[in-house]
Short mmCIF file of C-alpha atoms and ligand atoms in Angstrom, two decimals:
data_model
loop_
_atom_site.label_atom_id
_atom_site.label_comp_id
_atom_site.label_asym_id
_atom_site.label_seq_id
_atom_site.Cartn_x
_atom_site.Cartn_y
_atom_site.Cartn_z
CA UNK A 17 101.10 99.59 69.54
CA UNK A 18 97.82 99.86 67.41
CA UNK A 19 95.13 99.00 70.41
CA UNK A 20 97.84 100.67 73.22
CA UNK A 21 95.05 102.08 76.05
CA UNK A 22 96.99 105.80 77.19
CA UNK A 23 94.32 106.78 79.24
CA UNK A 24 95.23 105.97 82.95
CA UNK A 25 93.19 104.09 84.80
CA UNK A 26 92.48 103.40 89.19
CA UNK A 27 93.02 99.66 89.61
CA UNK A 28 90.17 98.77 91.38
CA UNK A 29 88.70 99.37 87.29
CA UNK A 30 91.68 97.85 86.06
CA UNK A 31 90.92 94.65 89.14
CA UNK A 32 87.51 94.91 87.40
CA UNK A 33 88.08 94.86 84.03
CA UNK A 34 90.32 91.41 85.05
CA UNK A 35 88.25 89.32 87.24
CA UNK A 36 85.11 90.09 85.03
CA UNK A 37 86.75 88.14 82.11
CA UNK A 38 88.25 85.62 83.73
CA UNK A 39 85.80 81.93 84.59
CA UNK A 40 85.95 78.98 86.62
CA UNK A 41 87.36 75.96 85.69
CA UNK A 42 85.48 73.27 85.42
CA UNK A 43 84.67 71.15 87.85
CA UNK A 44 86.49 68.04 88.63
CA UNK A 45 87.22 64.74 91.11
CA UNK A 46 90.47 64.68 93.17
CA UNK A 47 92.13 62.96 95.49
CA UNK A 48 91.49 63.29 99.14
CA UNK A 49 95.52 64.22 99.69
CA UNK A 50 95.64 66.31 96.95
CA UNK A 51 92.60 68.56 97.66
CA UNK A 52 94.08 70.98 100.46
CA UNK A 53 93.92 74.35 99.03
CA UNK A 54 91.00 74.36 97.00
CA UNK A 55 87.15 75.07 96.29
CA UNK A 56 84.91 71.65 96.74
CA UNK A 57 82.28 71.88 94.00
CA UNK A 58 80.09 69.73 96.29
CA UNK A 59 78.79 69.51 99.15
CA UNK A 60 81.04 66.03 100.89
CA UNK A 61 78.36 63.89 102.79
CA UNK A 62 79.40 61.30 104.32
CA UNK A 63 79.11 57.43 104.03
CA UNK A 64 80.35 56.07 106.92
CA UNK A 65 81.02 57.07 110.90
CA UNK A 66 83.39 58.18 112.68
CA UNK A 67 85.28 56.83 114.79
CA UNK A 68 83.10 54.05 113.20
CA UNK A 69 82.97 51.58 116.41
CA UNK A 70 82.86 53.24 120.30
CA UNK A 71 86.49 53.33 121.99
CA UNK A 72 88.65 53.61 124.70
CA UNK A 73 90.02 57.74 124.44
CA UNK A 74 93.15 56.22 127.50
CA UNK A 75 95.11 53.37 128.24
CA UNK A 76 94.04 51.95 131.16
CA UNK A 77 91.17 49.41 131.66
CA UNK A 78 87.31 48.44 131.11
CA UNK A 79 85.15 48.48 133.24
CA UNK A 80 81.42 48.45 134.75
CA UNK A 81 81.21 51.90 136.51
CA UNK A 82 78.98 50.04 139.00
CA UNK A 83 81.52 47.98 139.92
CA UNK A 84 84.17 51.30 140.39
CA UNK A 85 81.13 53.19 142.68
CA UNK A 86 83.14 52.44 145.77
CA UNK A 87 87.41 52.73 145.76
CA UNK A 88 89.26 50.95 145.88
CA UNK A 89 87.86 48.03 143.88
CA UNK A 90 89.12 44.61 143.06
CA UNK A 91 88.82 43.81 139.37
CA UNK A 92 89.13 40.10 137.82
CA UNK A 93 91.45 41.23 134.50
CA UNK A 94 90.12 38.76 131.55
CA UNK A 95 92.06 39.86 128.88
CA UNK A 96 93.68 42.23 127.17
CA UNK A 97 92.91 43.94 123.72
CA UNK A 98 95.89 46.32 121.95
CA UNK A 99 94.19 48.91 119.21
CA UNK A 100 92.99 47.71 116.58
CA UNK A 101 92.39 43.45 117.71
CA UNK A 102 88.22 43.00 116.47
CA UNK A 103 88.82 40.31 119.55
CA UNK A 104 84.89 40.32 120.78
CA UNK A 105 84.88 40.47 124.39
CA UNK A 106 82.62 40.52 127.12
CA UNK A 107 83.28 41.85 130.21
CA UNK A 108 80.90 40.88 133.32
CA UNK A 109 80.51 42.32 137.39
CA UNK A 110 83.69 42.16 138.94
CA UNK A 111 85.60 41.83 135.57
CA UNK A 112 88.14 44.63 133.68
CA UNK A 113 89.63 43.94 130.27
CA UNK A 114 93.24 46.00 129.97
CA UNK A 115 93.01 48.03 126.82
CA UNK A 116 94.47 50.17 125.19
CA UNK A 117 94.21 53.63 123.04
CA UNK A 118 91.67 53.36 119.99
CA UNK A 119 90.40 49.71 121.31
CA UNK A 120 86.74 48.73 120.44
CA UNK A 121 84.80 48.99 123.61
CA UNK A 122 84.09 45.03 125.06
CA UNK A 123 80.60 44.07 125.44
CA UNK A 124 79.86 44.97 128.73
CA UNK A 125 82.26 47.35 130.08
CA UNK A 126 80.33 51.81 130.45
CA UNK A 127 83.94 53.44 130.93
CA UNK A 128 87.28 53.22 131.20
CA UNK A 129 89.79 54.08 133.78
CA UNK A 130 92.64 55.86 133.05
CA UNK A 131 96.38 53.61 134.38
CA UNK A 132 96.77 56.05 135.87
CA UNK A 133 94.28 55.89 138.21
CA UNK A 134 95.54 52.05 138.73
CA UNK A 135 97.11 48.54 140.05
CA UNK A 136 97.54 46.13 138.76
CA UNK A 137 100.00 43.52 140.93
CA UNK A 138 100.47 40.84 139.30
CA UNK A 139 98.45 39.40 135.61
CA UNK A 140 95.18 38.68 136.69
CA UNK A 141 94.41 41.75 139.40
CA UNK A 142 93.60 45.34 139.19
CA UNK A 143 93.35 47.43 142.54
CA UNK A 144 91.17 50.92 140.97
CA UNK A 145 91.86 54.07 142.96
CA UNK A 146 88.86 56.91 141.30
CA UNK A 147 85.90 56.28 140.21
CA UNK A 148 83.86 56.39 137.13
CA UNK A 149 81.08 57.20 135.56
CA UNK A 150 79.24 55.88 132.66
CA UNK A 151 81.14 57.64 129.66
CA UNK A 152 84.64 58.04 131.34
CA UNK A 153 86.52 57.61 128.35
CA UNK A 154 84.79 56.56 125.92
CA UNK A 155 84.31 58.65 122.55
CA UNK A 156 81.29 57.08 120.62
CA UNK A 157 80.49 55.41 117.68
CA UNK A 158 80.02 58.78 114.80
CA UNK A 159 81.71 61.44 117.26
CA UNK A 160 82.85 62.97 115.07
CA UNK A 161 81.40 62.74 112.04
CA UNK A 162 77.92 60.46 111.45
CA UNK A 163 76.96 58.81 108.25
CA UNK A 164 74.50 61.20 106.10
CA UNK A 165 75.80 64.17 107.59
CA UNK A 166 77.10 67.48 105.27
CA UNK A 167 80.49 67.04 106.08
CA UNK A 168 81.61 69.55 104.22
CA UNK A 169 79.75 72.16 101.84
CA UNK A 170 79.80 73.21 98.12
CA UNK A 171 82.94 77.24 98.75
CA UNK A 172 83.76 75.44 101.25
CA UNK A 173 87.67 75.77 100.99
CA UNK A 174 90.37 72.28 102.58
CA UNK A 175 92.02 72.76 104.02
CA UNK A 176 94.93 69.97 105.05
CA UNK A 177 92.82 69.30 108.40
CA UNK A 178 89.92 68.99 105.89
CA UNK A 179 91.27 66.50 103.77
CA UNK A 180 92.56 64.42 106.70
CA UNK A 181 88.55 63.84 107.04
CA UNK A 182 87.21 63.28 104.18
CA UNK A 183 90.73 60.71 104.27
CA UNK A 184 89.11 59.22 107.87
CA UNK A 185 85.85 58.90 106.29
CA UNK A 186 86.98 57.44 103.39
CA UNK A 187 86.37 59.96 100.85
CA UNK A 188 88.87 59.49 98.27
CA UNK A 189 88.04 61.51 95.90
CA UNK A 190 85.35 64.81 95.51
CA UNK A 191 85.10 67.03 92.73
CA UNK A 192 86.15 70.02 93.37
CA UNK A 193 87.66 73.41 91.08
CA UNK A 194 90.57 72.01 89.69
CA UNK A 195 94.54 74.27 90.47
CA UNK A 196 94.57 76.45 87.45
CA UNK A 197 97.66 75.58 84.43
CA UNK A 198 99.88 77.97 84.38
CA UNK A 199 102.70 78.91 81.93
CA UNK A 200 104.48 81.19 83.55
CA UNK A 201 106.89 83.27 80.98
CA UNK A 202 110.13 85.95 80.79
CA UNK A 203 110.69 88.62 77.90
CA UNK A 204 114.43 90.17 77.52
CA UNK A 205 117.41 90.09 76.36
CA UNK A 206 119.24 90.70 79.47
CA UNK A 207 118.26 88.15 81.56
CA UNK A 208 120.23 85.16 82.38
CA UNK A 209 119.37 82.43 83.72
CA UNK A 210 122.84 79.54 83.91
CA UNK A 211 125.00 81.68 86.03
CA UNK A 212 127.48 82.32 83.66
CA UNK A 213 129.34 85.44 83.84
CA UNK A 214 127.33 88.51 82.89
CA UNK A 215 128.29 90.74 80.21
CA UNK A 216 128.05 93.60 80.30
CA UNK A 217 124.74 94.84 80.24
CA UNK A 218 123.09 91.46 81.00
CA UNK A 219 121.83 91.08 84.08
CA UNK A 220 120.27 87.44 86.42
CA UNK A 221 116.36 86.26 85.59
CA UNK A 222 114.51 86.73 88.95
CA UNK A 223 111.52 87.19 88.25
CA UNK A 224 110.99 83.86 86.86
CA UNK A 225 112.18 82.16 90.06
CA UNK A 226 109.35 84.30 91.79
CA UNK A 227 106.69 84.04 89.82
CA UNK A 228 106.49 80.58 90.14
CA UNK A 229 106.66 80.30 93.48
CA UNK A 230 103.87 82.93 94.22
CA UNK A 231 101.62 80.27 91.63
CA UNK A 232 103.02 77.58 93.76
CA UNK A 233 101.32 78.91 96.52
CA UNK A 234 98.72 80.34 94.75
CA UNK A 235 97.64 76.73 94.73
CA UNK A 236 98.40 76.74 90.54
CA UNK A 237 99.84 73.99 88.47
CA UNK A 238 102.63 76.12 86.86
CA UNK A 239 104.96 75.63 83.36
CA UNK A 240 108.27 77.59 83.36
CA UNK A 241 109.20 77.78 80.47
CA UNK A 242 111.42 80.59 80.79
CA UNK A 243 113.05 83.41 78.83
CA UNK A 244 111.50 83.33 75.27
CA UNK A 245 114.13 84.04 72.14
CA UNK A 246 113.35 87.11 70.28
CA UNK A 247 111.57 85.31 67.75
CA UNK A 248 108.34 86.46 67.68
CA UNK A 249 108.00 83.23 65.30
CA UNK A 250 108.75 81.16 67.95
CA UNK A 251 107.62 83.12 70.54
CA UNK A 252 103.84 82.99 68.66
CA UNK A 253 104.30 78.67 68.43
CA UNK A 254 105.54 78.91 72.52
CA UNK A 255 101.88 81.51 73.83
CA UNK A 256 100.12 79.27 71.11
CA UNK A 257 100.83 75.61 72.44
CA UNK A 258 100.83 77.51 75.71
CA UNK A 259 97.07 78.18 75.20
CA UNK A 260 95.49 74.75 74.11
CA UNK A 261 97.73 73.10 77.06
CA UNK A 262 97.33 76.17 80.00
CA UNK A 263 94.04 76.81 81.91
CA UNK A 264 95.60 81.03 81.87
CA UNK A 265 99.71 82.84 80.72
CA UNK A 266 101.75 84.63 82.94
CA UNK A 267 104.50 86.73 81.52
CA UNK A 268 106.71 89.41 82.33
CA UNK A 269 108.75 92.39 80.87
CA UNK A 270 107.82 94.12 77.99
CA UNK A 271 104.33 95.78 78.80
CA UNK A 272 105.34 99.29 79.26
CA UNK A 273 104.30 102.31 77.29
CA UNK A 274 107.11 102.13 74.44
CA UNK A 275 108.86 99.49 75.20
CA UNK A 276 108.84 97.66 71.48
CA UNK A 277 109.46 93.87 72.50
CA UNK A 278 108.33 91.02 70.75
CA UNK A 279 105.79 89.51 73.46
CA UNK A 280 104.02 92.76 73.43
CA UNK A 281 104.78 92.48 68.73
CA UNK A 282 102.97 89.42 68.87
CA UNK A 283 99.94 89.43 71.91
CA UNK A 284 99.47 92.57 70.29
CA UNK A 285 98.86 90.81 66.68
CA UNK A 286 97.08 86.73 68.50
CA UNK A 287 95.11 87.82 71.35
CA UNK A 288 92.75 90.28 71.97
CA UNK A 289 94.87 92.68 74.44
CA UNK A 290 94.50 95.49 76.99
CA UNK A 291 97.22 96.92 77.70
CA UNK A 292 97.15 98.85 80.82
CA UNK A 293 98.77 101.51 82.90
CA UNK A 294 97.21 102.10 86.67
CA UNK A 295 97.04 104.86 88.94
CA UNK A 296 99.30 103.13 90.73
CA UNK A 297 102.84 102.78 92.01
CA UNK A 298 105.39 100.22 90.92
CA UNK A 299 103.09 98.82 88.34
CA UNK A 300 101.88 101.67 87.34
CA UNK A 301 101.80 99.11 83.22
CA UNK A 302 99.33 95.89 83.31
CA UNK A 303 98.76 93.88 79.61
CA UNK A 304 95.38 91.08 80.37
CA UNK A 305 94.31 89.69 77.00
CA UNK A 306 92.62 86.43 76.09
CA UNK A 307 93.83 83.63 73.84
CA UNK A 308 91.83 81.70 71.53
CA UNK A 309 92.87 77.81 73.01
CA UNK A 310 90.44 75.40 71.13
CA UNK A 311 91.02 72.65 69.76
CA UNK A 312 89.48 71.66 66.50
CA UNK A 313 86.65 69.91 68.51
CA UNK A 314 86.38 73.02 71.65
CA UNK A 315 82.85 73.95 71.89
CA UNK A 316 82.39 76.61 73.08
CA UNK A 317 85.95 77.54 71.99
CA UNK A 318 88.39 78.46 75.43
CA UNK A 319 89.72 81.78 75.83
CA UNK A 320 93.13 80.97 77.73
CA UNK A 321 93.26 84.54 79.81
CA UNK A 322 96.81 86.27 80.03
CA UNK A 323 98.34 87.81 82.94
CA UNK A 324 101.42 90.43 80.85
CA UNK A 325 103.33 91.77 84.61
CA UNK A 326 106.15 94.11 83.74
CA UNK A 327 109.45 93.37 84.24
CA UNK A 328 110.28 95.32 87.25
CA UNK A 329 110.59 92.69 89.44
CA UNK A 330 108.95 94.40 92.67
CA UNK A 331 106.50 95.59 90.16
CA UNK A 332 106.20 92.13 88.79
CA UNK A 333 105.31 91.23 92.29
CA UNK A 334 102.27 93.41 93.07
CA UNK A 335 100.47 93.34 89.77
CA UNK A 336 100.05 89.67 90.48
CA UNK A 337 98.97 90.06 93.52
CA UNK A 338 96.69 92.91 92.66
CA UNK A 339 95.30 91.62 89.56
CA UNK A 340 97.10 87.63 87.93
CA UNK A 341 96.62 86.12 92.00
CA UNK A 342 93.17 87.06 92.66
CA UNK A 343 91.92 85.73 88.95
CA UNK A 344 93.67 83.13 89.49
CA UNK A 345 91.48 82.28 92.63
CA UNK A 346 88.55 83.48 91.12
CA UNK A 347 89.46 80.27 88.24
CA UNK A 348 90.02 78.05 91.07
CA UNK A 349 86.40 78.43 92.65
CA UNK A 350 86.62 81.19 95.42
CA UNK A 351 83.72 83.85 94.90
CA UNK A 352 85.10 86.05 98.04
CA UNK A 353 88.18 86.63 98.85
CA UNK A 354 89.45 86.44 96.16
CA UNK A 355 92.58 89.35 97.68
CA UNK A 356 95.08 89.06 100.80
CA UNK A 357 93.06 90.03 103.23
CA UNK A 358 93.34 94.52 104.24
CA UNK A 359 94.25 96.28 107.83
CA UNK A 360 94.38 98.55 109.76
CA UNK A 361 97.11 99.27 110.98
CA UNK A 362 99.57 101.41 112.78
CA UNK A 363 102.89 103.58 111.24
CA UNK A 364 105.79 103.11 113.49
CA UNK A 365 107.30 105.20 111.40
CA UNK A 366 106.25 108.15 108.78
CA UNK A 367 105.91 106.33 105.21
CA UNK A 368 106.88 109.37 102.80
CA UNK A 369 105.28 109.46 100.01
CA UNK A 370 104.63 112.63 96.63
CA UNK A 371 102.40 113.34 95.87
CA UNK A 372 100.83 112.15 92.63
CA UNK A 373 97.49 111.08 92.22
CA UNK A 374 98.91 107.68 91.84
CA UNK A 375 97.77 105.10 95.46
CA UNK A 376 101.64 103.91 96.64
CA UNK A 377 102.32 100.33 97.11
CA UNK A 378 104.84 100.19 100.49
CA UNK A 379 106.54 97.24 101.57
CA UNK A 380 106.14 96.91 105.35
CA UNK A 381 107.11 95.23 107.76
CA UNK A 382 104.05 94.80 110.42
CA UNK A 383 103.53 93.01 114.18
CA UNK A 384 101.35 92.78 116.35
CA UNK A 385 101.98 95.25 119.16
CA UNK A 386 100.40 94.15 123.00
CA UNK A 387 97.71 96.73 121.32
CA UNK A 388 96.66 93.98 119.73
CA UNK A 389 97.17 95.91 116.46
CA UNK A 390 99.34 96.18 113.43
CA UNK A 391 102.01 98.48 113.61
CA UNK A 392 104.20 98.41 110.12
CA UNK A 393 107.36 100.03 109.20
CA UNK A 394 108.55 100.39 106.08
CA UNK A 395 111.29 97.99 104.76
CA UNK A 396 113.66 100.00 103.14
CA UNK A 397 114.31 101.79 99.78
CA UNK A 398 111.07 101.65 97.70
CA UNK A 399 112.89 101.14 93.51
CA UNK A 400 110.77 98.71 91.10
CA UNK A 401 114.18 96.94 91.27
CA UNK A 402 114.95 97.33 94.94
CA UNK A 403 113.30 93.09 95.55
CA UNK A 404 115.53 93.13 98.75
CA UNK A 405 113.82 95.14 100.46
CA UNK A 406 110.85 93.44 99.50
CA UNK A 407 112.06 90.54 99.97
CA UNK A 408 112.03 91.48 103.58
CA UNK A 409 108.49 92.75 103.94
CA UNK A 410 104.77 90.99 105.19
CA UNK A 411 102.99 93.67 104.28
CA UNK A 412 101.67 96.08 101.33
CA UNK A 413 100.75 100.14 102.45
CA UNK A 414 98.08 100.75 100.62
CA UNK A 415 99.55 104.88 100.88
CA UNK A 416 96.60 106.59 99.56
CA UNK A 417 98.48 110.54 97.05
CA UNK A 418 99.37 113.02 98.59
CA UNK A 419 102.71 113.54 100.81
CA UNK A 420 102.67 109.83 103.27
CA UNK A 421 101.84 108.91 106.28
CA UNK A 422 102.79 110.52 109.06
CA UNK A 423 103.99 108.42 112.19
CA UNK A 424 102.01 107.44 114.99
CA UNK A 425 98.99 107.59 111.49
CA UNK A 426 96.60 105.00 110.29
CA UNK A 427 97.13 103.23 107.28
CA UNK A 428 95.50 100.16 105.43
CA UNK A 429 97.82 96.83 104.82
CA UNK A 430 97.63 93.38 102.49
CA UNK A 431 98.83 90.99 104.74
CA UNK A 432 101.32 89.18 102.56
CA UNK A 433 100.94 85.52 102.76
P1 AMP B 508 110.58 94.87 81.34
O1 AMP B 508 109.28 95.70 81.67
O2 AMP B 508 110.78 94.37 80.19
O3 AMP B 508 110.51 96.71 81.03
O4 AMP B 508 111.17 95.23 82.18
C1 AMP B 508 111.48 96.92 83.06
C2 AMP B 508 113.38 96.55 84.16
O5 AMP B 508 112.41 95.32 84.45
C3 AMP B 508 114.01 95.66 83.49
O6 AMP B 508 115.28 96.84 83.46
C4 AMP B 508 114.86 94.42 82.99
O7 AMP B 508 116.13 95.09 82.67
C5 AMP B 508 113.94 93.89 84.25
N1 AMP B 508 113.01 93.47 84.00
C6 AMP B 508 112.69 92.64 83.46
N2 AMP B 508 111.91 90.90 82.96
C7 AMP B 508 113.46 91.33 84.39
C8 AMP B 508 113.53 89.44 84.91
N3 AMP B 508 112.67 88.54 84.68
N4 AMP B 508 114.50 89.85 86.58
C9 AMP B 508 114.73 90.38 86.61
N5 AMP B 508 114.54 91.84 85.77
C10 AMP B 508 113.75 92.12 85.03
MG1 MG B 509 112.21 94.10 78.80
#
């Protein structure tokens, strides 16, 4: 391997190398219902009022508040108005209009008395038992959003409610940084994906399943290319095709020291790769590179990031979390919060480790105690092949070099999901 880097570097150096090599995808318009989880590339200015007209907040009777200053008061019911009924009504002195939540306020009325405070013995009479002041239970026009307001600023992340807001003001399409289109593949002749009986030496594939879900959770659009066969020409074609049609490539397996499999051989030849060793456990090996994905008309040329995750399932997950996910978020327009949030927690049981010059990322389960602090315990065996204990974790305890954390000691925990 000509470009193998033997030196072990701190995680922060690896992160710096990777994050500084990726850039934001070009902004694009997207339908509001597909915008949740994405970062806005431009401000969104309202072109409509929300609500578009004054309307009632309750089911009840629209009245002139001066008519119900003294109660009980008896009023003549002039009709009924449902939400969505555009009939123009005028409520005069001594009159009331039966009205349903969301229906437009009739002319003349300035308040609504909720139905619970009224008696309607016969259809055209109502007894009002409670006084209301002007404006009571009325939602004024533009009470939520006014036309001309900047409702969202560039850089903010839309959530489900945000997508609903866009819909409410008819912002059908918005400018965002798009989902990264990611090609995912795994390597390893030992991997079985089709449910067939295991031959000696074979194992079931797990990383593609896990990484596809982690990528989708990170708002990426994933193409799962499956397990790639041990054939350099076929792999080169797959990688070059993936680079032409995707924004990034994630591979699993074959990036350790002394691993001379075809992915490493091919990537070393066709991409600008950095084979890294990080001072962390698990997930020591990591490969990052750029592969030209340009078509003839692309100026400047498109350099497609490749994240080479190690094959051990726990290492694969952790290096995805620490390097690939934040880089993909940067591509999707995130500027801060690239990494998952980390908080100071209390170890309820010892988190034991041996000094080895590395930072350990231990899988822990945490809950918030009555003291308002996060309390964590490890979730079981911490081997990099033991994914089952990782599945029970909701955090990664960041245990610095040394002999670990005593019960009751404090430890930083990166919250997962
Ligand atoms: P590698 O990084 O290719 O050297 O693989 C390290 C370990 O992870 C080996 O035990 C592999 O069998 C295992 N492994 C690699 N890829 C996968 C995968 N996709 N699913 C489950 N285990 C894997
Ligand atoms: Mg392998």
